[in-house]
mmCIF file of C-alpha atoms in Angstrom:
data_model
loop_
_atom_site.group_PDB
_atom_site.id
_atom_site.type_symbol
_atom_site.label_atom_id
_atom_site.label_comp_id
_atom_site.label_asym_id
_atom_site.label_seq_id
_atom_site.Cartn_x
_atom_site.Cartn_y
_atom_site.Cartn_z
ATOM 1 C CA UNK A 84 -0.276 0.025 0.376
ATOM 2 C CA UNK A 85 1.641 3.660 -1.068
ATOM 3 C CA UNK A 86 2.452 5.833 1.919
ATOM 4 C CA UNK A 87 -1.231 7.760 3.276
ATOM 5 C CA UNK A 88 -4.056 5.553 2.156
ATOM 6 C CA UNK A 89 -4.313 3.945 6.166
ATOM 7 C CA UNK A 90 -5.269 7.729 7.081
ATOM 8 C CA UNK A 91 -7.892 7.649 3.846
ATOM 9 C CA UNK A 92 -8.583 4.612 4.488
ATOM 10 C CA UNK A 93 -9.851 5.982 8.417
ATOM 11 C CA UNK A 94 -11.512 8.925 6.950
ATOM 12 C CA UNK A 95 -13.708 7.983 4.474
ATOM 13 C CA UNK A 96 -14.801 5.307 7.588
ATOM 14 C CA UNK A 97 -15.283 8.055 9.737
ATOM 15 C CA UNK A 98 -17.094 9.937 7.432
ATOM 16 C CA UNK A 99 -19.428 6.921 6.636
ATOM 17 C CA UNK A 100 -20.092 5.865 10.823
ATOM 18 C CA UNK A 101 -20.473 10.483 10.913
ATOM 19 C CA UNK A 102 -23.640 9.688 7.513
ATOM 20 C CA UNK A 103 -25.015 7.091 9.636
ATOM 21 C CA UNK A 104 -25.624 8.281 12.531
ATOM 22 C CA UNK A 105 -27.447 11.458 11.029
ATOM 23 C CA UNK A 106 -28.856 9.636 8.710
ATOM 24 C CA UNK A 107 -30.244 7.007 11.698
ATOM 25 C CA UNK A 108 -30.132 8.742 14.697
ATOM 26 C CA UNK A 109 -28.615 7.513 17.919
ATOM 27 C CA UNK A 110 -26.806 3.873 17.628
ATOM 28 C CA UNK A 111 -25.978 1.390 19.466
ATOM 29 C CA UNK A 112 -21.901 -0.325 18.346
ATOM 30 C CA UNK A 113 -23.113 -3.613 17.169
ATOM 31 C CA UNK A 114 -25.666 -1.648 14.861
ATOM 32 C CA UNK A 115 -23.194 0.969 13.904
ATOM 33 C CA UNK A 116 -20.597 -2.276 12.596
ATOM 34 C CA UNK A 117 -23.766 -3.743 10.731
ATOM 35 C CA UNK A 118 -24.357 -0.592 8.357
ATOM 36 C CA UNK A 119 -20.714 0.156 7.437
ATOM 37 C CA UNK A 120 -19.704 -3.150 7.717
ATOM 38 C CA UNK A 121 -16.448 -3.131 10.015
ATOM 39 C CA UNK A 122 -15.230 -5.161 11.339
ATOM 40 C CA UNK A 123 -16.260 -5.363 15.661
ATOM 41 C CA UNK A 124 -12.799 -4.114 17.508
ATOM 42 C CA UNK A 125 -13.061 -1.389 13.593
ATOM 43 C CA UNK A 126 -15.292 0.162 14.958
ATOM 44 C CA UNK A 127 -14.460 0.093 18.297
ATOM 45 C CA UNK A 128 -11.166 1.988 17.356
ATOM 46 C CA UNK A 129 -13.397 4.454 14.859
ATOM 47 C CA UNK A 130 -16.011 5.535 18.444
ATOM 48 C CA UNK A 131 -12.775 6.124 20.627
ATOM 49 C CA UNK A 132 -11.591 7.725 18.701
ATOM 50 C CA UNK A 133 -14.556 10.527 16.887
ATOM 51 C CA UNK A 134 -15.834 10.745 21.044
ATOM 52 C CA UNK A 135 -11.902 11.769 21.553
ATOM 53 C CA UNK A 136 -12.323 14.510 18.741
ATOM 54 C CA UNK A 137 -15.007 15.364 19.866
ATOM 55 C CA UNK A 138 -17.123 14.889 17.453
ATOM 56 C CA UNK A 139 -19.286 11.903 18.451
ATOM 57 C CA UNK A 140 -21.422 11.747 21.828
ATOM 58 C CA UNK A 141 -22.248 9.309 24.202
ATOM 59 C CA UNK A 142 -25.974 9.565 24.674
ATOM 60 C CA UNK A 143 -28.093 6.714 26.715
ATOM 61 C CA UNK A 144 -28.313 3.409 26.882
ATOM 62 C CA UNK A 145 -30.866 0.768 24.849
ATOM 63 C CA UNK A 146 -31.672 -2.495 25.414
ATOM 64 C CA UNK A 147 -32.908 -4.204 28.794
ATOM 65 C CA UNK A 148 -34.776 -7.163 29.388
ATOM 66 C CA UNK A 149 -32.570 -9.713 30.234
ATOM 67 C CA UNK A 150 -29.174 -8.364 28.306
ATOM 68 C CA UNK A 151 -27.026 -5.758 28.982
ATOM 69 C CA UNK A 152 -27.531 -2.419 27.800
ATOM 70 C CA UNK A 153 -25.487 -1.429 25.384
ATOM 71 C CA UNK A 154 -24.375 2.875 24.649
ATOM 72 C CA UNK A 155 -25.431 4.648 21.936
ATOM 73 C CA UNK A 156 -23.577 6.785 19.966
ATOM 74 C CA UNK A 157 -24.726 9.975 18.906
ATOM 75 C CA UNK A 158 -23.335 13.259 16.565
ATOM 76 C CA UNK A 159 -22.135 16.138 18.229
ATOM 77 C CA UNK A 160 -24.775 18.466 17.855
ATOM 78 C CA UNK A 161 -22.530 21.561 19.120
ATOM 79 C CA UNK A 162 -20.563 21.400 16.789
ATOM 80 C CA UNK A 163 -22.427 23.898 14.646
ATOM 81 C CA UNK A 164 -25.159 25.417 13.595
ATOM 82 C CA UNK A 165 -27.528 27.457 11.139
ATOM 83 C CA UNK A 166 -30.637 28.749 11.024
ATOM 84 C CA UNK A 167 -33.902 28.422 7.794
ATOM 85 C CA UNK A 168 -35.532 30.880 7.696
ATOM 86 C CA UNK A 169 -38.846 31.220 5.345
ATOM 87 C CA UNK A 170 -39.113 34.787 4.114
ATOM 88 C CA UNK A 171 -42.010 36.530 3.055
ATOM 89 C CA UNK A 172 -44.022 39.498 2.690
ATOM 90 C CA UNK A 173 -45.906 39.884 5.538
ATOM 91 C CA UNK A 174 -42.970 37.043 7.780
ATOM 92 C CA UNK A 175 -40.490 35.820 8.838
ATOM 93 C CA UNK A 176 -40.650 32.065 10.092
ATOM 94 C CA UNK A 177 -36.803 31.130 11.435
ATOM 95 C CA UNK A 178 -35.663 27.730 12.928
ATOM 96 C CA UNK A 179 -32.281 26.641 14.470
ATOM 97 C CA UNK A 180 -31.048 23.245 14.180
ATOM 98 C CA UNK A 181 -27.351 21.542 15.724
ATOM 99 C CA UNK A 182 -25.679 19.641 13.305
ATOM 100 C CA UNK A 183 -27.072 16.643 13.792
ATOM 101 C CA UNK A 184 -30.489 17.864 12.346
ATOM 102 C CA UNK A 185 -31.934 18.875 16.047
ATOM 103 C CA UNK A 186 -34.438 21.942 15.981
ATOM 104 C CA UNK A 187 -33.944 23.698 19.059
ATOM 105 C CA UNK A 188 -36.180 26.661 18.574
ATOM 106 C CA UNK A 189 -39.097 28.413 16.278
ATOM 107 C CA UNK A 190 -39.244 32.323 16.288
ATOM 108 C CA UNK A 191 -41.633 34.043 13.742
ATOM 109 C CA UNK A 192 -41.942 38.271 13.477
ATOM 110 C CA UNK A 193 -43.845 40.512 11.361
ATOM 111 C CA UNK A 194 -41.849 42.057 7.995
ATOM 112 C CA UNK A 195 -42.004 45.683 8.832
ATOM 113 C CA UNK A 196 -42.210 47.814 4.121
ATOM 114 C CA UNK A 197 -38.896 49.554 5.583
ATOM 115 C CA UNK A 198 -35.619 48.897 7.351
ATOM 116 C CA UNK A 199 -36.311 44.635 5.786
ATOM 117 C CA UNK A 200 -32.843 44.619 6.964
ATOM 118 C CA UNK A 201 -33.010 44.923 10.845
ATOM 119 C CA UNK A 202 -36.122 43.678 11.098
ATOM 120 C CA UNK A 203 -34.140 39.728 9.299
ATOM 121 C CA UNK A 204 -31.245 40.623 11.788
ATOM 122 C CA UNK A 205 -33.112 41.554 14.900
ATOM 123 C CA UNK A 206 -35.613 37.661 14.217
ATOM 124 C CA UNK A 207 -32.831 36.166 12.931
ATOM 125 C CA UNK A 208 -31.590 37.037 16.351
ATOM 126 C CA UNK A 209 -34.046 36.243 19.331
ATOM 127 C CA UNK A 210 -34.125 33.206 17.916
ATOM 128 C CA UNK A 211 -30.699 32.371 18.041
ATOM 129 C CA UNK A 212 -30.260 33.391 21.932
ATOM 130 C CA UNK A 213 -33.505 31.288 22.164
ATOM 131 C CA UNK A 214 -30.912 28.389 21.334
ATOM 132 C CA UNK A 215 -28.474 30.301 23.484
ATOM 133 C CA UNK A 216 -26.396 31.700 20.280
ATOM 134 C CA UNK A 217 -26.088 34.946 18.469
ATOM 135 C CA UNK A 218 -26.695 35.463 15.108
ATOM 136 C CA UNK A 219 -21.816 35.578 14.233
ATOM 137 C CA UNK A 220 -22.065 31.805 16.338
ATOM 138 C CA UNK A 221 -24.894 30.968 13.337
ATOM 139 C CA UNK A 222 -22.518 28.331 10.681
ATOM 140 C CA UNK A 223 -24.610 29.141 8.059
ATOM 141 C CA UNK A 224 -28.034 30.505 7.047
ATOM 142 C CA UNK A 225 -30.463 29.358 3.900
ATOM 143 C CA UNK A 226 -32.948 31.823 3.649
ATOM 144 C CA UNK A 227 -36.316 31.204 1.561
ATOM 145 C CA UNK A 228 -38.540 33.932 -0.193
ATOM 146 C CA UNK A 229 -40.122 34.752 -3.413
ATOM 147 C CA UNK A 230 -38.081 36.088 -6.294
ATOM 148 C CA UNK A 231 -34.418 34.094 -7.654
ATOM 149 C CA UNK A 232 -31.059 36.114 -6.311
ATOM 150 C CA UNK A 233 -29.470 36.853 -9.959
ATOM 151 C CA UNK A 234 -25.858 35.663 -9.886
ATOM 152 C CA UNK A 235 -24.429 38.840 -11.505
ATOM 153 C CA UNK A 236 -25.550 40.897 -8.935
ATOM 154 C CA UNK A 237 -27.130 39.572 -5.770
ATOM 155 C CA UNK A 238 -31.130 41.643 -6.638
ATOM 156 C CA UNK A 239 -33.339 40.299 -5.447
ATOM 157 C CA UNK A 240 -35.119 39.307 -9.042
ATOM 158 C CA UNK A 241 -39.195 38.517 -9.883
ATOM 159 C CA UNK A 242 -39.988 39.402 -6.357
ATOM 160 C CA UNK A 243 -42.546 43.650 -7.142
ATOM 161 C CA UNK A 244 -45.127 41.206 -4.340
ATOM 162 C CA UNK A 245 -41.378 42.013 -1.566
ATOM 163 C CA UNK A 246 -41.733 46.202 -0.712
ATOM 164 C CA UNK A 247 -38.537 47.057 1.326
ATOM 165 C CA UNK A 248 -36.082 44.015 -1.126
ATOM 166 C CA UNK A 249 -35.013 45.545 -3.896
ATOM 167 C CA UNK A 250 -32.164 47.103 -5.871
ATOM 168 C CA UNK A 251 -29.826 46.680 -3.389
ATOM 169 C CA UNK A 252 -26.737 43.072 -3.422
ATOM 170 C CA UNK A 253 -29.459 40.552 -0.375
ATOM 171 C CA UNK A 254 -27.333 37.895 0.249
ATOM 172 C CA UNK A 255 -24.356 40.395 1.272
ATOM 173 C CA UNK A 256 -26.955 42.535 2.948
ATOM 174 C CA UNK A 257 -27.462 39.497 5.525
ATOM 175 C CA UNK A 258 -23.973 38.708 5.229
ATOM 176 C CA UNK A 259 -22.933 41.872 7.329
ATOM 177 C CA UNK A 260 -25.653 41.830 9.401
ATOM 178 C CA UNK A 261 -25.784 38.698 10.488
ATOM 179 C CA UNK A 262 -22.410 37.743 10.695
ATOM 180 C CA UNK A 263 -21.950 34.238 8.572
ATOM 181 C CA UNK A 264 -22.460 32.847 6.141
ATOM 182 C CA UNK A 265 -26.070 34.102 4.135
ATOM 183 C CA UNK A 266 -27.989 32.079 0.469
ATOM 184 C CA UNK A 267 -30.820 33.166 0.078
ATOM 185 C CA UNK A 268 -32.557 30.613 -3.031
ATOM 186 C CA UNK A 269 -35.891 30.838 -4.489
ATOM 187 C CA UNK A 270 -38.705 29.611 -2.219
ATOM 188 C CA UNK A 271 -40.183 26.819 -4.346
ATOM 189 C CA UNK A 272 -36.333 25.217 -5.212
ATOM 190 C CA UNK A 273 -36.666 24.736 -2.145
ATOM 191 C CA UNK A 274 -40.225 22.656 -1.329
ATOM 192 C CA UNK A 275 -38.883 21.498 -4.620
ATOM 193 C CA UNK A 276 -35.898 19.863 -2.724
ATOM 194 C CA UNK A 277 -37.690 18.426 0.256
ATOM 195 C CA UNK A 278 -39.839 16.970 -1.556
ATOM 196 C CA UNK A 279 -36.483 14.911 -2.508
ATOM 197 C CA UNK A 280 -35.484 14.962 0.299
ATOM 198 C CA UNK A 281 -38.738 13.432 2.520
ATOM 199 C CA UNK A 282 -41.499 13.527 -0.415
ATOM 200 C CA UNK A 283 -42.677 11.834 -3.216
ATOM 201 C CA UNK A 284 -40.102 12.636 -5.075
ATOM 202 C CA UNK A 285 -37.590 10.675 -3.333
ATOM 203 C CA UNK A 286 -35.394 8.985 -6.320
ATOM 204 C CA UNK A 287 -36.600 11.464 -9.053
ATOM 205 C CA UNK A 288 -34.332 12.361 -11.546
ATOM 206 C CA UNK A 289 -36.742 15.093 -13.710
ATOM 207 C CA UNK A 290 -39.258 16.843 -12.421
ATOM 208 C CA UNK A 291 -41.135 20.022 -12.105
ATOM 209 C CA UNK A 292 -42.965 21.131 -8.383
ATOM 210 C CA UNK A 293 -46.370 24.149 -8.725
ATOM 211 C CA UNK A 294 -47.608 26.152 -6.304
ATOM 212 C CA UNK A 295 -50.929 27.627 -7.889
ATOM 213 C CA UNK A 296 -50.704 31.082 -5.695
ATOM 214 C CA UNK A 297 -50.223 34.389 -5.623
ATOM 215 C CA UNK A 298 -46.973 34.788 -6.960
ATOM 216 C CA UNK A 299 -47.623 30.900 -8.473
ATOM 217 C CA UNK A 300 -43.527 29.564 -9.555
ATOM 218 C CA UNK A 301 -42.325 26.482 -10.290
ATOM 219 C CA UNK A 302 -39.473 24.759 -9.217
ATOM 220 C CA UNK A 303 -37.826 22.406 -12.116
ATOM 221 C CA UNK A 304 -35.525 20.232 -11.360
ATOM 222 C CA UNK A 305 -32.914 17.529 -14.088
ATOM 223 C CA UNK A 306 -31.388 14.621 -13.462
ATOM 224 C CA UNK A 307 -31.617 15.579 -9.601
ATOM 225 C CA UNK A 308 -30.436 19.099 -9.804
ATOM 226 C CA UNK A 309 -32.418 22.067 -9.804
ATOM 227 C CA UNK A 310 -32.717 23.787 -12.635
ATOM 228 C CA UNK A 311 -31.550 27.732 -11.341
ATOM 229 C CA UNK A 312 -30.860 29.546 -14.855
ATOM 230 C CA UNK A 313 -28.253 33.323 -16.796
ATOM 231 C CA UNK A 314 -29.659 34.543 -13.918
ATOM 232 C CA UNK A 315 -32.006 32.956 -11.943
ATOM 233 C CA UNK A 316 -35.077 33.222 -12.853
ATOM 234 C CA UNK A 317 -35.512 29.468 -14.065
ATOM 235 C CA UNK A 318 -39.416 28.693 -13.365
ATOM 236 C CA UNK A 319 -41.185 32.344 -12.916
ATOM 237 C CA UNK A 320 -43.964 31.304 -14.752
ATOM 238 C CA UNK A 321 -46.288 33.623 -12.914
ATOM 239 C CA UNK A 322 -46.163 36.856 -15.418
ATOM 240 C CA UNK A 323 -45.761 33.987 -18.268
ATOM 241 C CA UNK A 324 -48.963 34.863 -20.810
ATOM 242 C CA UNK A 325 -51.504 32.414 -20.863
ATOM 243 C CA UNK A 326 -55.479 32.565 -21.922
ATOM 244 C CA UNK A 327 -58.010 32.384 -19.732
ATOM 245 C CA UNK A 328 -60.150 28.203 -20.188
ATOM 246 C CA UNK A 329 -62.691 28.721 -17.597
ATOM 247 C CA UNK A 330 -66.650 28.359 -18.929
ATOM 248 C CA UNK A 331 -66.732 30.571 -16.175
ATOM 249 C CA UNK A 332 -66.756 33.794 -17.449
ATOM 250 C CA UNK A 333 -65.568 36.570 -14.769
ATOM 251 C CA UNK A 334 -63.683 39.345 -17.786
ATOM 252 C CA UNK A 335 -60.374 37.964 -17.471
ATOM 253 C CA UNK A 336 -58.503 38.618 -20.902
ATOM 254 C CA UNK A 337 -59.610 35.652 -22.944
ATOM 255 C CA UNK A 338 -56.727 36.332 -25.329
ATOM 256 C CA UNK A 339 -54.288 35.861 -22.760
ATOM 257 C CA UNK A 340 -52.476 37.869 -19.138
ATOM 258 C CA UNK A 341 -50.200 36.877 -16.494
ATOM 259 C CA UNK A 342 -50.387 33.341 -15.145
ATOM 260 C CA UNK A 343 -50.121 34.658 -12.137
ATOM 261 C CA UNK A 344 -53.732 36.333 -12.597
ATOM 262 C CA UNK A 345 -55.289 33.663 -12.941
ATOM 263 C CA UNK A 346 -54.188 31.317 -9.700
ATOM 264 C CA UNK A 347 -54.305 34.671 -7.354
ATOM 265 C CA UNK A 348 -56.293 33.913 -4.355
ATOM 266 C CA UNK A 349 -58.604 36.674 -5.524
ATOM 267 C CA UNK A 350 -58.717 35.057 -8.620
ATOM 268 C CA UNK A 351 -59.694 31.711 -7.616
ATOM 269 C CA UNK A 352 -62.434 33.141 -5.113
ATOM 270 C CA UNK A 353 -63.502 35.474 -7.949
ATOM 271 C CA UNK A 354 -64.060 32.067 -9.998
ATOM 272 C CA UNK A 355 -66.398 29.726 -7.564
ATOM 273 C CA UNK A 356 -67.669 33.479 -7.216
ATOM 274 C CA UNK A 357 -69.303 32.455 -10.518
ATOM 275 C CA UNK A 358 -70.170 29.192 -10.035
ATOM 276 C CA UNK A 359 -72.317 30.173 -6.200
ATOM 277 C CA UNK A 360 -69.609 29.122 -3.581
ATOM 278 C CA UNK A 361 -69.246 32.231 -1.519
ATOM 279 C CA UNK A 362 -65.862 31.312 0.297
ATOM 280 C CA UNK A 363 -63.319 34.059 2.147
ATOM 281 C CA UNK A 364 -59.822 32.803 0.434
ATOM 282 C CA UNK A 365 -59.558 30.101 -2.542
ATOM 283 C CA UNK A 366 -58.392 27.626 0.158
ATOM 284 C CA UNK A 367 -61.765 28.193 1.250
ATOM 285 C CA UNK A 368 -63.532 28.524 -1.573
ATOM 286 C CA UNK A 369 -61.806 24.629 -3.437
ATOM 287 C CA UNK A 370 -62.449 22.207 0.752
ATOM 288 C CA UNK A 371 -66.404 23.788 -0.116
ATOM 289 C CA UNK A 372 -66.357 22.514 -3.831
ATOM 290 C CA UNK A 373 -65.241 19.507 -2.600
ATOM 291 C CA UNK A 374 -68.832 19.130 -0.505
ATOM 292 C CA UNK A 375 -70.632 21.523 -3.046
ATOM 293 C CA UNK A 376 -71.688 18.749 -5.848
ATOM 294 C CA UNK A 377 -72.540 19.552 -9.487
ATOM 295 C CA UNK A 378 -71.380 23.736 -9.172
ATOM 296 C CA UNK A 379 -68.283 22.974 -6.605
ATOM 297 C CA UNK A 380 -67.885 19.935 -10.281
ATOM 298 C CA UNK A 381 -67.108 23.011 -12.513
ATOM 299 C CA UNK A 382 -65.623 25.258 -10.453
ATOM 300 C CA UNK A 383 -62.417 21.787 -9.926
ATOM 301 C CA UNK A 384 -62.329 21.721 -13.383
ATOM 302 C CA UNK A 385 -62.377 25.040 -14.599
ATOM 303 C CA UNK A 386 -59.475 25.634 -11.817
ATOM 304 C CA UNK A 387 -57.907 22.720 -13.441
ATOM 305 C CA UNK A 388 -58.250 24.335 -16.812
ATOM 306 C CA UNK A 389 -56.101 26.823 -15.764
ATOM 307 C CA UNK A 390 -54.398 25.192 -13.653
ATOM 308 C CA UNK A 391 -52.687 23.304 -16.545
ATOM 309 C CA UNK A 392 -52.818 26.100 -19.362
ATOM 310 C CA UNK A 393 -49.904 26.468 -17.547
ATOM 311 C CA UNK A 394 -48.225 23.608 -16.597
ATOM 312 C CA UNK A 395 -48.809 22.359 -20.177
ATOM 313 C CA UNK A 396 -46.138 24.968 -21.168
ATOM 314 C CA UNK A 397 -43.948 23.896 -19.659
ATOM 315 C CA UNK A 398 -44.697 20.159 -19.545
ATOM 316 C CA UNK A 399 -43.763 20.848 -23.270
ATOM 317 C CA UNK A 400 -40.746 21.778 -23.491
ATOM 318 C CA UNK A 401 -39.523 19.772 -20.289
ATOM 319 C CA UNK A 402 -40.587 15.744 -20.138
ATOM 320 C CA UNK A 403 -40.825 15.247 -17.238
ATOM 321 C CA UNK A 404 -41.027 12.159 -15.167
ATOM 322 C CA UNK A 405 -43.672 13.648 -12.901
ATOM 323 C CA UNK A 406 -45.600 17.348 -11.818
ATOM 324 C CA UNK A 407 -46.082 17.783 -7.890
ATOM 325 C CA UNK A 408 -48.194 20.253 -7.285
ATOM 326 C CA UNK A 409 -47.573 22.293 -4.102
ATOM 327 C CA UNK A 410 -48.922 25.222 -1.839
ATOM 328 C CA UNK A 411 -52.552 25.541 -0.084
ATOM 329 C CA UNK A 412 -54.900 25.756 -2.618
ATOM 330 C CA UNK A 413 -53.365 22.257 -4.031
ATOM 331 C CA UNK A 414 -53.306 20.498 -0.710
ATOM 332 C CA UNK A 415 -57.321 21.696 -0.033
ATOM 333 C CA UNK A 416 -58.400 19.547 -3.776
ATOM 334 C CA UNK A 417 -56.197 17.257 -2.776
ATOM 335 C CA UNK A 418 -56.514 14.487 -5.602
ATOM 336 C CA UNK A 419 -59.783 15.370 -6.925
ATOM 337 C CA UNK A 420 -57.634 17.999 -8.021
ATOM 338 C CA UNK A 421 -54.529 16.973 -9.365
ATOM 339 C CA UNK A 422 -56.339 13.982 -11.507
ATOM 340 C CA UNK A 423 -58.510 16.691 -12.264
ATOM 341 C CA UNK A 424 -55.276 19.430 -13.767
ATOM 342 C CA UNK A 425 -54.101 15.782 -15.158
ATOM 343 C CA UNK A 426 -56.960 14.986 -16.144
ATOM 344 C CA UNK A 427 -56.572 18.648 -18.644
ATOM 345 C CA UNK A 428 -53.351 18.684 -18.839
ATOM 346 C CA UNK A 429 -53.558 15.778 -21.545
ATOM 347 C CA UNK A 430 -55.957 17.334 -23.710
ATOM 348 C CA UNK A 431 -53.135 20.173 -23.744
ATOM 349 C CA UNK A 432 -50.074 17.723 -24.747
ATOM 350 C CA UNK A 433 -48.840 14.616 -26.217
ATOM 351 C CA UNK A 434 -46.726 13.056 -22.938
ATOM 352 C CA UNK A 435 -47.936 11.618 -20.362
ATOM 353 C CA UNK A 436 -46.933 14.019 -17.313
ATOM 354 C CA UNK A 437 -48.350 11.680 -14.353
ATOM 355 C CA UNK A 438 -49.697 14.423 -11.943
ATOM 356 C CA UNK A 439 -49.497 14.293 -8.429
ATOM 357 C CA UNK A 440 -49.651 16.071 -5.556
ATOM 358 C CA UNK A 441 -47.341 16.666 -2.829
ATOM 359 C CA UNK A 442 -46.119 14.935 -0.018
ATOM 360 C CA UNK A 443 -44.782 17.438 1.762
ATOM 361 C CA UNK A 444 -46.980 20.239 3.969
ATOM 362 C CA UNK A 445 -46.821 21.980 7.477
ATOM 363 C CA UNK A 446 -43.684 24.349 6.483
ATOM 364 C CA UNK A 447 -42.180 22.593 3.894
ATOM 365 C CA UNK A 448 -39.825 25.963 2.302
ATOM 366 C CA UNK A 449 -38.431 26.402 5.880
ATOM 367 C CA UNK A 450 -38.158 22.543 6.018
ATOM 368 C CA UNK A 451 -36.164 23.162 2.546
ATOM 369 C CA UNK A 452 -34.208 25.368 3.804
ATOM 370 C CA UNK A 453 -32.958 23.862 6.759
ATOM 371 C CA UNK A 454 -31.983 21.174 4.605
ATOM 372 C CA UNK A 455 -29.898 23.516 2.352
ATOM 373 C CA UNK A 456 -27.777 24.870 5.491
ATOM 374 C CA UNK A 457 -26.656 21.619 7.233
ATOM 375 C CA UNK A 458 -26.040 19.605 3.734
ATOM 376 C CA UNK A 459 -23.485 22.918 3.530
ATOM 377 C CA UNK A 460 -22.461 23.217 6.889
ATOM 378 C CA UNK A 461 -21.658 19.337 6.570
ATOM 379 C CA UNK A 462 -19.498 19.722 4.370
ATOM 380 C CA UNK A 463 -17.163 21.700 5.642
ATOM 381 C CA UNK A 464 -17.407 20.426 8.536
ATOM 382 C CA UNK A 465 -16.916 16.597 7.453
ATOM 383 C CA UNK A 466 -16.228 16.870 4.384
ATOM 384 C CA UNK A 467 -19.940 15.069 4.105
ATOM 385 C CA UNK A 468 -20.359 15.460 -0.042
ATOM 386 C CA UNK A 469 -23.036 18.176 -0.239
ATOM 387 C CA UNK A 470 -26.623 17.266 -2.484
ATOM 388 C CA UNK A 471 -26.753 18.171 -5.906
ATOM 389 C CA UNK A 472 -29.582 20.744 -5.498
ATOM 390 C CA UNK A 473 -27.538 22.653 -3.155
ATOM 391 C CA UNK A 474 -27.689 26.946 -3.045
ATOM 392 C CA UNK A 475 -26.895 28.489 -5.575
ATOM 393 C CA UNK A 476 -24.364 31.255 -4.909
ATOM 394 C CA UNK A 477 -21.823 32.766 -2.978
ATOM 395 C CA UNK A 478 -22.152 32.190 0.300
#
């Protein structure tokens, strides 16, 4: 063997053990031995070495009954901390986690129309303090936001609905305010990442995720990698010009208008009203329609036509394996709405692309941001390969 190869082998085994502990949580020595394929003595030596370095910790015991209880080992979460942020026009939602992925605290604060960077810094600082940290103690912060960061100047483009965030280098300003690494990523891209990690797109190499709502957006994944485009604008379909294929008359331009204008909250409420359904929000209208007999069915068909008209343009160009519908309106409509969109799509394009409901609910933008931040930091601290979906732009 050439010089240095035993050290290289140790590093490879160490990374395999750390990855197994991160993926599975606390493990006994014998469980870890089975996962990484080392002998009992080699696994014991590995754990001793990692414990001496402070990389792993003893954490409780497993078992009982007649036999002895086995020592559990886990990654030392205190090695590094990250923040995941869901930034919207009205609020900033922050989560702090350690490098093991353990969630330490959450904090939500309103977002003003002016002084946005200071308001953002204050929200992250509050969350960090709740975890016993300062902002500059965070190893990395990933922010999910509507719009996309232009790689040329760091500006937040395609985001006219984000008052106060225009005209400056957003990642640079946030890095300076927090004193740590910051990546800003499109919110729908992060939802797609979360679907790849823990949702319907696990193992899917080519797919499109569409979020029909105010400022409708899409994420495009090709060969397992997020496609961002030359200016970060891939998937920004809100301004795409499409006709309104709905049967009900709502005063929209039949010859073509903004795709987003057909699917925002007001437009969906208006479409429901045209079918005799009254609701205060698009989500409520869709839920009401599910139990409203023929009028509800006709409203959902019209809504599906609107969604499918825009999706068809994307499918015709990309021919993906899968289209995922995500967001409140999609979740409210469930498989009933998804099936209608699928049926309409088949009348518009040649590819027979499967349409499914996204699996990840709750706070998918923040969850995707957390996985992205952990990917960055685990590469830096442990040398683990970063996901191919790692956020775009400078850290």
